[in-house]
Amino acid sequence: MTTPVTQRKGSIWRTIKAVSWSFVGLRTRGDYEKDVQQLNPVHIVVVGLVGVLVFVGGLILLATWVVGK
């Protein structure tokens, strides 16, 4: 039986680590299973959106810097 979303106690650092590895595309099945049981899906979505914004912002800054030279 799965743990209700409101009772999952995953740390923010573990959530950031899981989302980061997911961006890269390297995740072991064992780690994935632990994440499914422990991490809160709402936290994963929020960290994922922040990660995307940071990534896109970094690309925009890099392109502006390269074109500005």
PDB file of N, CA and C in Angstrom:
ATOM      1  N   MET A   1       0.846  -1.174   0.000  1.00  0.00           N
ATOM      2  CA  MET A   1       0.000   0.000   0.000  1.00  0.00           C
ATOM      3  C   MET A   1       0.895   1.243   0.000  1.00  0.00           C
ATOM      4  N   THR A   2       0.500   2.265  -0.684  1.00  0.00           N
ATOM      5  CA  THR A   2       1.318   3.470  -0.794  1.00  0.00           C
ATOM      6  C   THR A   2       1.023   4.423   0.355  1.00  0.00           C
ATOM      7  N   THR A   3       2.009   5.239   0.684  1.00  0.00           N
ATOM      8  CA  THR A   3       1.865   6.245   1.727  1.00  0.00           C
ATOM      9  C   THR A   3       1.127   7.454   1.158  1.00  0.00           C
ATOM     10  N   PRO A   4       0.154   8.005   1.896  1.00  0.00           N
ATOM     11  CA  PRO A   4      -0.525   9.205   1.407  1.00  0.00           C
ATOM     12  C   PRO A   4       0.471  10.343   1.188  1.00  0.00           C
ATOM     13  N   VAL A   5       0.177  11.188   0.226  1.00  0.00           N
ATOM     14  CA  VAL A   5       1.080  12.267  -0.157  1.00  0.00           C
ATOM     15  C   VAL A   5       1.375  13.188   1.022  1.00  0.00           C
ATOM     16  N   THR A   6       0.389  13.451   1.851  1.00  0.00           N
ATOM     17  CA  THR A   6       0.583  14.395   2.956  1.00  0.00           C
ATOM     18  C   THR A   6       1.494  13.837   4.044  1.00  0.00           C
ATOM     19  N   GLN A   7       1.725  12.522   4.093  1.00  0.00           N
ATOM     20  CA  GLN A   7       2.535  11.923   5.138  1.00  0.00           C
ATOM     21  C   GLN A   7       3.945  11.565   4.680  1.00  0.00           C
ATOM     22  N   ARG A   8       4.291  11.830   3.450  1.00  0.00           N
ATOM     23  CA  ARG A   8       5.627  11.504   2.962  1.00  0.00           C
ATOM     24  C   ARG A   8       6.618  12.526   3.491  1.00  0.00           C
ATOM     25  N   LYS A   9       7.721  12.046   4.020  1.00  0.00           N
ATOM     26  CA  LYS A   9       8.707  12.927   4.650  1.00  0.00           C
ATOM     27  C   LYS A   9      10.042  12.829   3.920  1.00  0.00           C
ATOM     28  N   GLY A  10      10.112  13.306   2.707  1.00  0.00           N
ATOM     29  CA  GLY A  10      11.367  13.340   1.981  1.00  0.00           C
ATOM     30  C   GLY A  10      12.039  14.687   2.188  1.00  0.00           C
ATOM     31  N   SER A  11      13.346  14.681   2.307  1.00  0.00           N
ATOM     32  CA  SER A  11      14.057  15.941   2.526  1.00  0.00           C
ATOM     33  C   SER A  11      14.122  16.735   1.225  1.00  0.00           C
ATOM     34  N   ILE A  12      14.296  18.032   1.370  1.00  0.00           N
ATOM     35  CA  ILE A  12      14.382  18.894   0.183  1.00  0.00           C
ATOM     36  C   ILE A  12      15.653  18.562  -0.600  1.00  0.00           C
ATOM     37  N   TRP A  13      16.736  18.238   0.107  1.00  0.00           N
ATOM     38  CA  TRP A  13      17.984  17.898  -0.577  1.00  0.00           C
ATOM     39  C   TRP A  13      17.807  16.634  -1.412  1.00  0.00           C
ATOM     40  N   ARG A  14      17.111  15.627  -0.888  1.00  0.00           N
ATOM     41  CA  ARG A  14      16.864  14.389  -1.633  1.00  0.00           C
ATOM     42  C   ARG A  14      15.990  14.670  -2.860  1.00  0.00           C
ATOM     43  N   THR A  15      15.041  15.581  -2.709  1.00  0.00           N
ATOM     44  CA  THR A  15      14.182  15.953  -3.833  1.00  0.00           C
ATOM     45  C   THR A  15      14.995  16.645  -4.921  1.00  0.00           C
ATOM     46  N   ILE A  16      15.868  17.586  -4.530  1.00  0.00           N
ATOM     47  CA  ILE A  16      16.708  18.287  -5.502  1.00  0.00           C
ATOM     48  C   ILE A  16      17.625  17.298  -6.211  1.00  0.00           C
ATOM     49  N   LYS A  17      18.192  16.375  -5.458  1.00  0.00           N
ATOM     50  CA  LYS A  17      19.085  15.365  -6.035  1.00  0.00           C
ATOM     51  C   LYS A  17      18.338  14.478  -7.036  1.00  0.00           C
ATOM     52  N   ALA A  18      17.132  14.048  -6.679  1.00  0.00           N
ATOM     53  CA  ALA A  18      16.345  13.195  -7.571  1.00  0.00           C
ATOM     54  C   ALA A  18      15.975  13.928  -8.856  1.00  0.00           C
ATOM     55  N   VAL A  19      15.567  15.179  -8.736  1.00  0.00           N
ATOM     56  CA  VAL A  19      15.188  15.954  -9.919  1.00  0.00           C
ATOM     57  C   VAL A  19      16.410  16.229 -10.796  1.00  0.00           C
ATOM     58  N   SER A  20      17.536  16.523 -10.167  1.00  0.00           N
ATOM     59  CA  SER A  20      18.765  16.778 -10.931  1.00  0.00           C
ATOM     60  C   SER A  20      19.184  15.549 -11.729  1.00  0.00           C
ATOM     61  N   TRP A  21      19.177  14.390 -11.094  1.00  0.00           N
ATOM     62  CA  TRP A  21      19.531  13.165 -11.819  1.00  0.00           C
ATOM     63  C   TRP A  21      18.514  12.870 -12.918  1.00  0.00           C
ATOM     64  N   SER A  22      17.270  13.242 -12.696  1.00  0.00           N
ATOM     65  CA  SER A  22      16.253  13.028 -13.727  1.00  0.00           C
ATOM     66  C   SER A  22      16.493  13.935 -14.931  1.00  0.00           C
ATOM     67  N   PHE A  23      16.966  15.171 -14.699  1.00  0.00           N
ATOM     68  CA  PHE A  23      17.308  16.060 -15.813  1.00  0.00           C
ATOM     69  C   PHE A  23      18.405  15.443 -16.665  1.00  0.00           C
ATOM     70  N   VAL A  24      19.371  14.830 -16.011  1.00  0.00           N
ATOM     71  CA  VAL A  24      20.485  14.211 -16.729  1.00  0.00           C
ATOM     72  C   VAL A  24      20.030  12.924 -17.413  1.00  0.00           C
ATOM     73  N   GLY A  25      19.076  12.244 -16.823  1.00  0.00           N
ATOM     74  CA  GLY A  25      18.568  11.007 -17.405  1.00  0.00           C
ATOM     75  C   GLY A  25      19.205   9.762 -16.841  1.00  0.00           C
ATOM     76  N   LEU A  26      19.928   9.900 -15.738  1.00  0.00           N
ATOM     77  CA  LEU A  26      20.579   8.760 -15.103  1.00  0.00           C
ATOM     78  C   LEU A  26      19.947   8.517 -13.741  1.00  0.00           C
ATOM     79  N   ARG A  27      19.201   7.449 -13.638  1.00  0.00           N
ATOM     80  CA  ARG A  27      18.529   7.120 -12.382  1.00  0.00           C
ATOM     81  C   ARG A  27      18.423   5.612 -12.285  1.00  0.00           C
ATOM     82  N   THR A  28      18.868   5.029 -11.188  1.00  0.00           N
ATOM     83  CA  THR A  28      18.752   3.583 -11.018  1.00  0.00           C
ATOM     84  C   THR A  28      17.343   3.231 -10.559  1.00  0.00           C
ATOM     85  N   ARG A  29      16.942   2.016 -10.838  1.00  0.00           N
ATOM     86  CA  ARG A  29      15.590   1.591 -10.472  1.00  0.00           C
ATOM     87  C   ARG A  29      15.405   1.601  -8.954  1.00  0.00           C
ATOM     88  N   GLY A  30      16.427   1.220  -8.215  1.00  0.00           N
ATOM     89  CA  GLY A  30      16.322   1.208  -6.758  1.00  0.00           C
ATOM     90  C   GLY A  30      16.096   2.597  -6.189  1.00  0.00           C
ATOM     91  N   ASP A  31      16.836   3.575  -6.714  1.00  0.00           N
ATOM     92  CA  ASP A  31      16.649   4.948  -6.260  1.00  0.00           C
ATOM     93  C   ASP A  31      15.271   5.470  -6.655  1.00  0.00           C
ATOM     94  N   TYR A  32      14.822   5.096  -7.838  1.00  0.00           N
ATOM     95  CA  TYR A  32      13.490   5.508  -8.286  1.00  0.00           C
ATOM     96  C   TYR A  32      12.417   4.965  -7.342  1.00  0.00           C
ATOM     97  N   GLU A  33      12.541   3.693  -6.967  1.00  0.00           N
ATOM     98  CA  GLU A  33      11.551   3.090  -6.065  1.00  0.00           C
ATOM     99  C   GLU A  33      11.540   3.792  -4.708  1.00  0.00           C
ATOM    100  N   LYS A  34      12.725   4.139  -4.193  1.00  0.00           N
ATOM    101  CA  LYS A  34      12.788   4.872  -2.923  1.00  0.00           C
ATOM    102  C   LYS A  34      12.124   6.236  -3.056  1.00  0.00           C
ATOM    103  N   ASP A  35      12.373   6.909  -4.183  1.00  0.00           N
ATOM    104  CA  ASP A  35      11.787   8.221  -4.403  1.00  0.00           C
ATOM    105  C   ASP A  35      10.271   8.156  -4.457  1.00  0.00           C
ATOM    106  N   VAL A  36       9.748   7.156  -5.118  1.00  0.00           N
ATOM    107  CA  VAL A  36       8.294   7.008  -5.237  1.00  0.00           C
ATOM    108  C   VAL A  36       7.667   6.832  -3.857  1.00  0.00           C
ATOM    109  N   GLN A  37       8.347   6.116  -2.978  1.00  0.00           N
ATOM    110  CA  GLN A  37       7.796   5.858  -1.652  1.00  0.00           C
ATOM    111  C   GLN A  37       7.996   7.019  -0.682  1.00  0.00           C
ATOM    112  N   GLN A  38       9.060   7.814  -0.857  1.00  0.00           N
ATOM    113  CA  GLN A  38       9.412   8.793   0.166  1.00  0.00           C
ATOM    114  C   GLN A  38       9.139  10.239  -0.216  1.00  0.00           C
ATOM    115  N   LEU A  39       9.302  10.597  -1.469  1.00  0.00           N
ATOM    116  CA  LEU A  39       9.227  12.005  -1.848  1.00  0.00           C
ATOM    117  C   LEU A  39       7.799  12.444  -2.144  1.00  0.00           C
ATOM    118  N   ASN A  40       7.530  13.685  -1.825  1.00  0.00           N
ATOM    119  CA  ASN A  40       6.220  14.282  -2.050  1.00  0.00           C
ATOM    120  C   ASN A  40       6.151  14.768  -3.507  1.00  0.00           C
ATOM    121  N   PRO A  41       5.157  14.329  -4.276  1.00  0.00           N
ATOM    122  CA  PRO A  41       5.056  14.733  -5.683  1.00  0.00           C
ATOM    123  C   PRO A  41       4.950  16.247  -5.879  1.00  0.00           C
ATOM    124  N   VAL A  42       4.323  16.937  -4.955  1.00  0.00           N
ATOM    125  CA  VAL A  42       4.203  18.390  -5.071  1.00  0.00           C
ATOM    126  C   VAL A  42       5.592  19.027  -4.988  1.00  0.00           C
ATOM    127  N   HIS A  43       6.424  18.541  -4.089  1.00  0.00           N
ATOM    128  CA  HIS A  43       7.784  19.060  -3.967  1.00  0.00           C
ATOM    129  C   HIS A  43       8.592  18.777  -5.227  1.00  0.00           C
ATOM    130  N   ILE A  44       8.392  17.613  -5.813  1.00  0.00           N
ATOM    131  CA  ILE A  44       9.106  17.257  -7.037  1.00  0.00           C
ATOM    132  C   ILE A  44       8.728  18.216  -8.169  1.00  0.00           C
ATOM    133  N   VAL A  45       7.446  18.522  -8.298  1.00  0.00           N
ATOM    134  CA  VAL A  45       6.991  19.434  -9.347  1.00  0.00           C
ATOM    135  C   VAL A  45       7.567  20.832  -9.131  1.00  0.00           C
ATOM    136  N   VAL A  46       7.542  21.313  -7.893  1.00  0.00           N
ATOM    137  CA  VAL A  46       8.055  22.655  -7.601  1.00  0.00           C
ATOM    138  C   VAL A  46       9.552  22.728  -7.878  1.00  0.00           C
ATOM    139  N   VAL A  47      10.313  21.739  -7.408  1.00  0.00           N
ATOM    140  CA  VAL A  47      11.760  21.721  -7.645  1.00  0.00           C
ATOM    141  C   VAL A  47      12.044  21.583  -9.139  1.00  0.00           C
ATOM    142  N   GLY A  48      11.257  20.802  -9.853  1.00  0.00           N
ATOM    143  CA  GLY A  48      11.424  20.663 -11.298  1.00  0.00           C
ATOM    144  C   GLY A  48      11.197  21.977 -12.035  1.00  0.00           C
ATOM    145  N   LEU A  49      10.158  22.704 -11.657  1.00  0.00           N
ATOM    146  CA  LEU A  49       9.884  23.995 -12.290  1.00  0.00           C
ATOM    147  C   LEU A  49      10.989  25.011 -12.001  1.00  0.00           C
ATOM    148  N   VAL A  50      11.461  25.032 -10.774  1.00  0.00           N
ATOM    149  CA  VAL A  50      12.568  25.932 -10.428  1.00  0.00           C
ATOM    150  C   VAL A  50      13.814  25.549 -11.223  1.00  0.00           C
ATOM    151  N   GLY A  51      14.073  24.252 -11.340  1.00  0.00           N
ATOM    152  CA  GLY A  51      15.223  23.788 -12.122  1.00  0.00           C
ATOM    153  C   GLY A  51      15.136  24.192 -13.580  1.00  0.00           C
ATOM    154  N   VAL A  52      13.954  24.093 -14.148  1.00  0.00           N
ATOM    155  CA  VAL A  52      13.760  24.497 -15.541  1.00  0.00           C
ATOM    156  C   VAL A  52      13.982  25.998 -15.697  1.00  0.00           C
ATOM    157  N   LEU A  53      13.452  26.789 -14.767  1.00  0.00           N
ATOM    158  CA  LEU A  53      13.636  28.242 -14.831  1.00  0.00           C
ATOM    159  C   LEU A  53      15.114  28.625 -14.709  1.00  0.00           C
ATOM    160  N   VAL A  54      15.840  27.960 -13.825  1.00  0.00           N
ATOM    161  CA  VAL A  54      17.270  28.235 -13.674  1.00  0.00           C
ATOM    162  C   VAL A  54      18.020  27.834 -14.943  1.00  0.00           C
ATOM    163  N   PHE A  55      17.671  26.686 -15.512  1.00  0.00           N
ATOM    164  CA  PHE A  55      18.323  26.213 -16.727  1.00  0.00           C
ATOM    165  C   PHE A  55      18.074  27.172 -17.900  1.00  0.00           C
ATOM    166  N   VAL A  56      16.826  27.558 -18.102  1.00  0.00           N
ATOM    167  CA  VAL A  56      16.482  28.473 -19.199  1.00  0.00           C
ATOM    168  C   VAL A  56      17.121  29.840 -18.967  1.00  0.00           C
ATOM    169  N   GLY A  57      17.092  30.324 -17.729  1.00  0.00           N
ATOM    170  CA  GLY A  57      17.740  31.593 -17.417  1.00  0.00           C
ATOM    171  C   GLY A  57      19.233  31.549 -17.690  1.00  0.00           C
ATOM    172  N   GLY A  58      19.870  30.430 -17.351  1.00  0.00           N
ATOM    173  CA  GLY A  58      21.295  30.265 -17.640  1.00  0.00           C
ATOM    174  C   GLY A  58      21.583  30.272 -19.131  1.00  0.00           C
ATOM    175  N   LEU A  59      20.726  29.611 -19.910  1.00  0.00           N
ATOM    176  CA  LEU A  59      20.901  29.608 -21.362  1.00  0.00           C
ATOM    177  C   LEU A  59      20.727  31.009 -21.949  1.00  0.00           C
ATOM    178  N   ILE A  60      19.758  31.752 -21.437  1.00  0.00           N
ATOM    179  CA  ILE A  60      19.545  33.115 -21.923  1.00  0.00           C
ATOM    180  C   ILE A  60      20.746  33.995 -21.592  1.00  0.00           C
ATOM    181  N   LEU A  61      21.256  33.882 -20.369  1.00  0.00           N
ATOM    182  CA  LEU A  61      22.438  34.655 -19.982  1.00  0.00           C
ATOM    183  C   LEU A  61      23.654  34.278 -20.821  1.00  0.00           C
ATOM    184  N   LEU A  62      23.830  32.987 -21.077  1.00  0.00           N
ATOM    185  CA  LEU A  62      24.951  32.531 -21.901  1.00  0.00           C
ATOM    186  C   LEU A  62      24.830  33.074 -23.326  1.00  0.00           C
ATOM    187  N   ALA A  63      23.640  33.012 -23.890  1.00  0.00           N
ATOM    188  CA  ALA A  63      23.445  33.521 -25.260  1.00  0.00           C
ATOM    189  C   ALA A  63      23.659  35.027 -25.311  1.00  0.00           C
ATOM    190  N   THR A  64      23.179  35.754 -24.316  1.00  0.00           N
ATOM    191  CA  THR A  64      23.383  37.204 -24.270  1.00  0.00           C
ATOM    192  C   THR A  64      24.859  37.532 -24.149  1.00  0.00           C
ATOM    193  N   TRP A  65      25.571  36.795 -23.337  1.00  0.00           N
ATOM    194  CA  TRP A  65      27.003  37.018 -23.149  1.00  0.00           C
ATOM    195  C   TRP A  65      27.787  36.731 -24.433  1.00  0.00           C
ATOM    196  N   VAL A  66      27.435  35.627 -25.121  1.00  0.00           N
ATOM    197  CA  VAL A  66      28.140  35.254 -26.352  1.00  0.00           C
ATOM    198  C   VAL A  66      27.862  36.266 -27.462  1.00  0.00           C
ATOM    199  N   VAL A  67      26.625  36.682 -27.623  1.00  0.00           N
ATOM    200  CA  VAL A  67      26.252  37.632 -28.675  1.00  0.00           C
ATOM    201  C   VAL A  67      26.816  39.017 -28.368  1.00  0.00           C
ATOM    202  N   GLY A  68      26.931  39.355 -27.099  1.00  0.00           N
ATOM    203  CA  GLY A  68      27.428  40.661 -26.707  1.00  0.00           C
ATOM    204  C   GLY A  68      28.918  40.852 -26.988  1.00  0.00           C
ATOM    205  N   LYS A  69      29.639  39.783 -27.150  1.00  0.00           N
ATOM    206  CA  LYS A  69      31.086  39.906 -27.410  1.00  0.00           C
ATOM    207  C   LYS A  69      31.264  40.302 -28.807  1.00  0.00           C
TER     208      LYS A  69
END
